[in-house]
Amino acid sequence: MNEIAQRFDRLKKHIAALETHHSRPAGCVTLLAVSKKQSAGTVRSAFDAGVRLFGENYLQEARDKILQLHDLPIEWHFIGQLQSNKTRGVAEHFAWVHSVSSLKQTERLNDQRPDHLPPLNICLQVNLRPGDNRGGAEQCNLAAIADACVRLPRLRLRGLMSLPVLTDNPTQQRDAFHQLHQCYLALKAQGFPLDTLSAGTTHDYEAAIAEGSTMVRIGTALFGPR
Ligand SMILES: *Cc1c(COP(=O)(O)O)cnc(C)c1O
C-alpha cells in the first residue's frame, strides 16, 4: 500500500472510532479530501485508494485538475473564498460549494448553474466570531440566505460550514463547533432540510465529530504537508 492509501485507511478507522466514542451513528461522518496544492497525479492516487470526494480552494488550479481527471467519477467540492468573478466557474465545474455567505452569491450561482447539471449543493459558511475576516455570514443573516437558497431551483441547500478556530485548545475547538451545531439545529427547527455540517480539518476533526460534524475536510492528514 502506498502512503496515501495507508493514511486514508488510518483516517477511516480513526473517524469510525470517534463516531463510536462520541455516540454518533456509524458511518455518519464523510471524509472530504482537501487536495489544494496537490497535483492531479496525487489526486489520482487518492482516488485509487478509494477517496471519492475532493475539496479545492482555488478555481484556476481546480479547473486544470478537474479537466485532467475527467475520466474519474469524482465529486468536486469548492471550499475556498467565493469572489463574485469566481461564481461562474464554480457553478460550472463543481457539485458542491461550502463557502456561500450572501444572497448575491446564491443568485449568481443559481443563474450560472448549467441546465444539464443537477442542482448545485450548497453549504452556508458561518462566521462564528465577530471580527474574524475569513469570510462567512453572520449568524443573524443565516435564515434569510437559507430561505433564498431553498427558493432557487438550481441550488440545493445542504447545510452549514465553518473554518477552524485558530486554537490548539480542545475545549475552545469544541465550543466553536458546538455553536455551529446550534445554528444548524436552529435552522432545522425552522424547517430547512439540512443534512450536512461541514466542520473539522486535520487540526480539529476530533472536536468537530464530538460536536455533530457530518463532513470533515482533511488535507494534511491524508496528503502530508503542503
Ligand atoms: C485547507 C483547508 C482545509 C484542510 O486543512 P488541513 O489542515 O490540511 O486538513 C479544510 N478546509 C478549508 C476551508 C481549507 O481551506
Tab-separated table of N, CA and C in Angstrom, residues 74-180:
chain	number	residue	atom	x	y	z
A	74	ILE	N	-15.308	11.617	-9.807
A	74	ILE	CA	-15.004	12.345	-8.571
A	74	ILE	C	-16.117	13.351	-8.309
A	75	GLU	N	-16.465	13.522	-7.023
A	75	GLU	CA	-17.384	14.595	-6.636
A	75	GLU	C	-16.536	15.756	-6.122
A	76	TRP	N	-16.572	16.883	-6.859
A	76	TRP	CA	-15.717	18.024	-6.532
A	76	TRP	C	-16.471	19.040	-5.663
A	77	HIS	N	-15.810	19.458	-4.588
A	77	HIS	CA	-16.399	20.435	-3.654
A	77	HIS	C	-15.546	21.702	-3.651
A	78	PHE	N	-16.177	22.851	-3.836
A	78	PHE	CA	-15.430	24.109	-3.737
A	78	PHE	C	-15.517	24.607	-2.301
A	79	ILE	N	-14.342	24.787	-1.656
A	79	ILE	CA	-14.326	25.187	-0.244
A	79	ILE	C	-13.588	26.509	-0.017
A	80	GLY	N	-13.136	27.152	-1.121
A	80	GLY	CA	-12.355	28.384	-0.979
A	80	GLY	C	-13.240	29.619	-0.901
A	81	GLN	N	-12.601	30.760	-0.719
A	81	GLN	CA	-13.367	32.013	-0.704
A	81	GLN	C	-14.002	32.246	-2.060
A	82	LEU	N	-15.259	32.678	-2.029
A	82	LEU	CA	-16.045	32.756	-3.260
A	82	LEU	C	-16.176	34.213	-3.701
A	83	GLN	N	-15.202	34.678	-4.494
A	83	GLN	CA	-15.331	36.035	-5.035
A	83	GLN	C	-16.332	36.025	-6.186
A	84	SER	N	-16.942	37.200	-6.448
A	84	SER	CA	-18.011	37.256	-7.473
A	84	SER	C	-17.533	36.792	-8.833
A	85	ASN	N	-16.279	37.084	-9.175
A	85	ASN	CA	-15.820	36.697	-10.510
A	85	ASN	C	-15.507	35.202	-10.595
A	86	LYS	N	-15.700	34.462	-9.489
A	86	LYS	CA	-15.438	33.019	-9.472
A	86	LYS	C	-16.719	32.194	-9.504
A	87	THR	N	-17.867	32.834	-9.307
A	87	THR	CA	-19.089	32.035	-9.151
A	87	THR	C	-19.391	31.223	-10.417
A	88	ARG	N	-19.160	31.804	-11.612
A	88	ARG	CA	-19.497	31.074	-12.831
A	88	ARG	C	-18.685	29.773	-12.938
A	89	GLY	N	-17.376	29.887	-12.757
A	89	GLY	CA	-16.524	28.698	-12.849
A	89	GLY	C	-16.905	27.654	-11.811
A	90	VAL	N	-17.256	28.114	-10.633
A	90	VAL	CA	-17.665	27.184	-9.579
A	90	VAL	C	-18.976	26.500	-9.961
A	91	ALA	N	-19.927	27.304	-10.456
A	91	ALA	CA	-21.233	26.731	-10.843
A	91	ALA	C	-21.089	25.724	-11.983
A	92	GLU	N	-20.074	25.926	-12.836
A	92	GLU	CA	-19.913	25.051	-13.999
A	92	GLU	C	-19.132	23.768	-13.701
A	93	HIS	N	-18.248	23.810	-12.713
A	93	HIS	CA	-17.316	22.690	-12.535
A	93	HIS	C	-17.483	21.871	-11.265
A	94	PHE	N	-18.262	22.354	-10.323
A	94	PHE	CA	-18.332	21.685	-9.020
A	94	PHE	C	-19.717	21.114	-8.747
A	95	ALA	N	-19.744	20.106	-7.836
A	95	ALA	CA	-21.026	19.537	-7.388
A	95	ALA	C	-21.517	20.225	-6.108
A	96	TRP	N	-20.564	20.746	-5.334
A	96	TRP	CA	-20.874	21.378	-4.043
A	96	TRP	C	-20.088	22.683	-3.885
A	97	VAL	N	-20.660	23.605	-3.132
A	97	VAL	CA	-19.927	24.790	-2.646
A	97	VAL	C	-20.163	24.891	-1.146
A	98	HIS	N	-19.081	25.043	-0.372
A	98	HIS	CA	-19.207	25.108	1.092
A	98	HIS	C	-19.123	26.525	1.626
A	99	SER	N	-18.875	27.500	0.761
A	99	SER	CA	-18.471	28.827	1.253
A	99	SER	C	-19.418	29.933	0.801
A	100	VAL	N	-20.709	29.636	0.744
A	100	VAL	CA	-21.688	30.653	0.341
A	100	VAL	C	-22.055	31.495	1.553
A	101	SER	N	-22.002	32.807	1.397
A	101	SER	CA	-22.264	33.647	2.569
A	101	SER	C	-23.088	34.889	2.260
A	102	SER	N	-23.682	34.979	1.065
A	102	SER	CA	-24.520	36.153	0.796
A	102	SER	C	-25.649	35.804	-0.161
A	103	LEU	N	-26.695	36.626	-0.130
A	103	LEU	CA	-27.825	36.453	-1.045
A	103	LEU	C	-27.363	36.582	-2.484
A	104	LYS	N	-26.475	37.548	-2.704
A	104	LYS	CA	-25.998	37.787	-4.055
A	104	LYS	C	-25.300	36.545	-4.625
A	105	GLN	N	-24.507	35.893	-3.804
A	105	GLN	CA	-23.826	34.674	-4.265
A	105	GLN	C	-24.841	33.586	-4.618
A	106	THR	N	-25.907	33.458	-3.827
A	106	THR	CA	-26.899	32.422	-4.142
A	106	THR	C	-27.534	32.724	-5.497
A	107	GLU	N	-27.845	33.998	-5.755
A	107	GLU	CA	-28.491	34.346	-7.033
A	107	GLU	C	-27.560	34.093	-8.212
A	108	ARG	N	-26.307	34.505	-8.059
A	108	ARG	CA	-25.352	34.296	-9.160
A	108	ARG	C	-25.157	32.805	-9.442
A	109	LEU	N	-24.951	32.015	-8.394
A	109	LEU	CA	-24.723	30.573	-8.584
A	109	LEU	C	-25.941	29.923	-9.235
A	110	ASN	N	-27.129	30.334	-8.825
A	110	ASN	CA	-28.355	29.779	-9.412
A	110	ASN	C	-28.441	30.119	-10.898
A	111	ASP	N	-28.185	31.396	-11.228
A	111	ASP	CA	-28.267	31.825	-12.622
A	111	ASP	C	-27.213	31.136	-13.484
A	112	GLN	N	-26.059	30.851	-12.891
A	112	GLN	CA	-24.930	30.365	-13.679
A	112	GLN	C	-24.815	28.836	-13.693
A	113	ARG	N	-25.651	28.147	-12.920
A	113	ARG	CA	-25.572	26.693	-12.900
A	113	ARG	C	-26.111	26.144	-14.216
A	114	PRO	N	-25.282	25.430	-14.987
A	114	PRO	CA	-25.749	24.937	-16.288
A	114	PRO	C	-26.942	23.989	-16.146
A	115	ASP	N	-27.864	24.061	-17.103
A	115	ASP	CA	-29.103	23.277	-17.056
A	115	ASP	C	-28.870	21.771	-17.119
A	116	HIS	N	-27.776	21.362	-17.762
A	116	HIS	CA	-27.574	19.914	-17.902
A	116	HIS	C	-27.015	19.282	-16.629
A	117	LEU	N	-26.677	20.082	-15.636
A	117	LEU	CA	-26.147	19.531	-14.382
A	117	LEU	C	-27.237	19.535	-13.317
A	118	PRO	N	-27.130	18.618	-12.337
A	118	PRO	CA	-28.107	18.648	-11.237
A	118	PRO	C	-27.918	19.918	-10.400
A	119	PRO	N	-28.892	20.252	-9.562
A	119	PRO	CA	-28.737	21.448	-8.746
A	119	PRO	C	-27.424	21.411	-7.950
A	120	LEU	N	-26.866	22.604	-7.751
A	120	LEU	CA	-25.599	22.739	-7.023
A	120	LEU	C	-25.878	22.630	-5.523
A	121	ASN	N	-25.141	21.745	-4.851
A	121	ASN	CA	-25.304	21.565	-3.404
A	121	ASN	C	-24.605	22.699	-2.655
A	122	ILE	N	-25.319	23.255	-1.681
A	122	ILE	CA	-24.833	24.467	-1.022
A	122	ILE	C	-24.714	24.284	0.486
A	123	CYS	N	-23.550	24.655	1.028
A	123	CYS	CA	-23.426	24.878	2.470
A	123	CYS	C	-23.168	26.361	2.688
A	124	LEU	N	-23.822	26.925	3.678
A	124	LEU	CA	-23.580	28.318	4.033
A	124	LEU	C	-22.422	28.365	5.022
A	125	GLN	N	-21.472	29.242	4.742
A	125	GLN	CA	-20.344	29.413	5.657
A	125	GLN	C	-20.744	30.389	6.754
A	126	VAL	N	-20.494	29.988	7.994
A	126	VAL	CA	-20.896	30.800	9.152
A	126	VAL	C	-19.664	31.453	9.762
A	127	ASN	N	-19.762	32.739	10.020
A	127	ASN	CA	-18.714	33.451	10.754
A	127	ASN	C	-19.072	33.389	12.234
A	128	LEU	N	-18.317	32.553	12.980
A	128	LEU	CA	-18.669	32.327	14.386
A	128	LEU	C	-18.129	33.415	15.308
A	129	ARG	N	-17.152	34.184	14.818
A	129	ARG	CA	-16.538	35.177	15.691
A	129	ARG	C	-16.563	36.520	15.027
A	130	PRO	N	-17.290	37.462	15.611
A	130	PRO	CA	-17.270	38.812	15.056
A	130	PRO	C	-15.819	39.293	14.989
A	131	GLY	N	-15.422	39.880	13.878
A	131	GLY	CA	-14.045	40.349	13.750
A	131	GLY	C	-13.172	39.385	12.971
A	132	ASP	N	-13.616	38.127	12.833
A	132	ASP	CA	-12.885	37.170	12.009
A	132	ASP	C	-13.142	37.545	10.549
A	133	ASN	N	-12.089	37.906	9.819
A	133	ASN	CA	-12.298	38.379	8.444
A	133	ASN	C	-12.087	37.279	7.411
A	134	ARG	N	-12.206	36.012	7.805
A	134	ARG	CA	-12.000	34.924	6.851
A	134	ARG	C	-13.287	34.537	6.140
A	135	GLY	N	-14.271	35.409	6.198
A	135	GLY	CA	-15.495	35.171	5.441
A	135	GLY	C	-16.562	34.466	6.261
A	136	GLY	N	-17.728	34.332	5.645
A	136	GLY	CA	-18.851	33.693	6.323
A	136	GLY	C	-19.927	34.699	6.649
A	137	ALA	N	-21.165	34.180	6.715
A	137	ALA	CA	-22.297	35.034	7.048
A	137	ALA	C	-22.405	35.164	8.565
A	138	GLU	N	-22.885	36.312	9.022
A	138	GLU	CA	-23.182	36.463	10.442
A	138	GLU	C	-24.364	35.549	10.764
A	139	GLN	N	-24.393	35.070	11.987
A	139	GLN	CA	-25.469	34.137	12.377
A	139	GLN	C	-26.851	34.722	12.143
A	140	CYS	N	-26.988	36.038	12.377
A	140	CYS	CA	-28.321	36.650	12.262
A	140	CYS	C	-28.811	36.687	10.808
A	141	ASN	N	-27.907	36.499	9.840
A	141	ASN	CA	-28.327	36.540	8.430
A	141	ASN	C	-28.566	35.163	7.820
A	142	LEU	N	-28.282	34.108	8.582
A	142	LEU	CA	-28.325	32.761	8.001
A	142	LEU	C	-29.710	32.379	7.493
A	143	ALA	N	-30.747	32.662	8.274
A	143	ALA	CA	-32.086	32.211	7.887
A	143	ALA	C	-32.509	32.861	6.574
A	144	ALA	N	-32.183	34.141	6.387
A	144	ALA	CA	-32.573	34.831	5.153
A	144	ALA	C	-31.854	34.221	3.941
A	145	ILE	N	-30.580	33.895	4.109
A	145	ILE	CA	-29.834	33.320	2.984
A	145	ILE	C	-30.329	31.891	2.714
A	146	ALA	N	-30.579	31.149	3.775
A	146	ALA	CA	-31.115	29.786	3.614
A	146	ALA	C	-32.457	29.837	2.887
A	147	ASP	N	-33.273	30.809	3.243
A	147	ASP	CA	-34.595	30.943	2.630
A	147	ASP	C	-34.468	31.239	1.129
A	148	ALA	N	-33.550	32.117	0.774
A	148	ALA	CA	-33.325	32.420	-0.645
A	148	ALA	C	-32.885	31.149	-1.369
A	149	CYS	N	-31.988	30.424	-0.734
A	149	CYS	CA	-31.407	29.224	-1.328
A	149	CYS	C	-32.482	28.181	-1.645
A	150	VAL	N	-33.389	27.934	-0.716
A	150	VAL	CA	-34.393	26.886	-0.965
A	150	VAL	C	-35.391	27.306	-2.032
A	151	ARG	N	-35.495	28.597	-2.312
A	151	ARG	CA	-36.423	29.057	-3.353
A	151	ARG	C	-35.795	29.036	-4.747
A	152	LEU	N	-34.471	28.877	-4.820
A	152	LEU	CA	-33.793	28.928	-6.127
A	152	LEU	C	-33.685	27.508	-6.691
A	153	PRO	N	-34.230	27.277	-7.885
A	153	PRO	CA	-34.368	25.901	-8.398
A	153	PRO	C	-33.057	25.224	-8.764
A	154	ARG	N	-32.007	26.004	-9.043
A	154	ARG	CA	-30.743	25.383	-9.467
A	154	ARG	C	-29.794	25.159	-8.290
A	155	LEU	N	-30.289	25.443	-7.068
A	155	LEU	CA	-29.483	25.214	-5.864
A	155	LEU	C	-30.192	24.222	-4.960
A	156	ARG	N	-29.392	23.480	-4.186
A	156	ARG	CA	-29.960	22.588	-3.178
A	156	ARG	C	-29.239	22.851	-1.854
A	157	LEU	N	-29.958	23.426	-0.932
A	157	LEU	CA	-29.366	23.743	0.364
A	157	LEU	C	-29.084	22.457	1.141
A	158	ARG	N	-27.843	22.284	1.607
A	158	ARG	CA	-27.475	21.068	2.330
A	158	ARG	C	-27.081	21.327	3.780
A	159	GLY	N	-26.441	22.463	4.067
A	159	GLY	CA	-26.030	22.629	5.462
A	159	GLY	C	-25.177	23.840	5.723
A	160	LEU	N	-24.360	23.710	6.757
A	160	LEU	CA	-23.501	24.814	7.198
A	160	LEU	C	-22.050	24.358	7.223
A	161	MET	N	-21.170	25.352	7.122
A	161	MET	CA	-19.731	25.103	7.192
A	161	MET	C	-19.092	26.205	8.030
A	162	SER	N	-18.000	25.892	8.706
A	162	SER	CA	-17.207	26.980	9.272
A	162	SER	C	-15.733	26.621	9.217
A	163	LEU	N	-14.911	27.660	9.221
A	163	LEU	CA	-13.458	27.468	9.250
A	163	LEU	C	-13.057	27.132	10.685
A	164	PRO	N	-11.907	26.476	10.862
A	164	PRO	CA	-11.492	26.133	12.221
A	164	PRO	C	-11.178	27.383	13.038
A	165	VAL	N	-11.419	27.305	14.332
A	165	VAL	CA	-10.933	28.368	15.214
A	165	VAL	C	-9.426	28.179	15.357
A	166	LEU	N	-8.713	29.262	15.480
A	166	LEU	CA	-7.251	29.166	15.487
A	166	LEU	C	-6.769	28.884	16.909
A	167	THR	N	-6.961	27.646	17.341
A	167	THR	CA	-6.524	27.286	18.687
A	167	THR	C	-6.200	25.800	18.749
A	168	ASP	N	-5.264	25.434	19.629
A	168	ASP	CA	-4.960	24.032	19.885
A	168	ASP	C	-5.727	23.523	21.099
A	169	ASN	N	-6.468	24.411	21.726
A	169	ASN	CA	-7.182	24.046	22.944
A	169	ASN	C	-8.472	23.289	22.589
A	170	PRO	N	-8.543	21.998	22.934
A	170	PRO	CA	-9.702	21.189	22.523
A	170	PRO	C	-11.030	21.744	23.049
A	171	THR	N	-11.015	22.357	24.220
A	171	THR	CA	-12.262	22.906	24.765
A	171	THR	C	-12.745	24.064	23.916
A	172	GLN	N	-11.814	24.937	23.525
A	172	GLN	CA	-12.210	26.061	22.662
A	172	GLN	C	-12.644	25.571	21.289
A	173	GLN	N	-11.964	24.541	20.787
A	173	GLN	CA	-12.386	23.970	19.498
A	173	GLN	C	-13.821	23.462	19.612
A	174	ARG	N	-14.088	22.733	20.682
A	174	ARG	CA	-15.436	22.170	20.839
A	174	ARG	C	-16.479	23.259	21.031
A	175	ASP	N	-16.142	24.309	21.774
A	175	ASP	CA	-17.102	25.410	21.977
A	175	ASP	C	-17.546	25.985	20.633
A	176	ALA	N	-16.587	26.206	19.732
A	176	ALA	CA	-16.925	26.798	18.430
A	176	ALA	C	-17.798	25.837	17.621
A	177	PHE	N	-17.433	24.555	17.589
A	177	PHE	CA	-18.243	23.604	16.820
A	177	PHE	C	-19.617	23.409	17.457
A	178	HIS	N	-19.663	23.526	18.767
A	178	HIS	CA	-20.960	23.429	19.449
A	178	HIS	C	-21.875	24.566	18.986
A	179	GLN	N	-21.294	25.754	18.935
A	179	GLN	CA	-22.055	26.934	18.483
A	179	GLN	C	-22.554	26.728	17.050
A	180	LEU	N	-21.679	26.187	16.196
A	180	LEU	CA	-22.072	25.933	14.807
A	180	LEU	C	-23.227	24.920	14.755
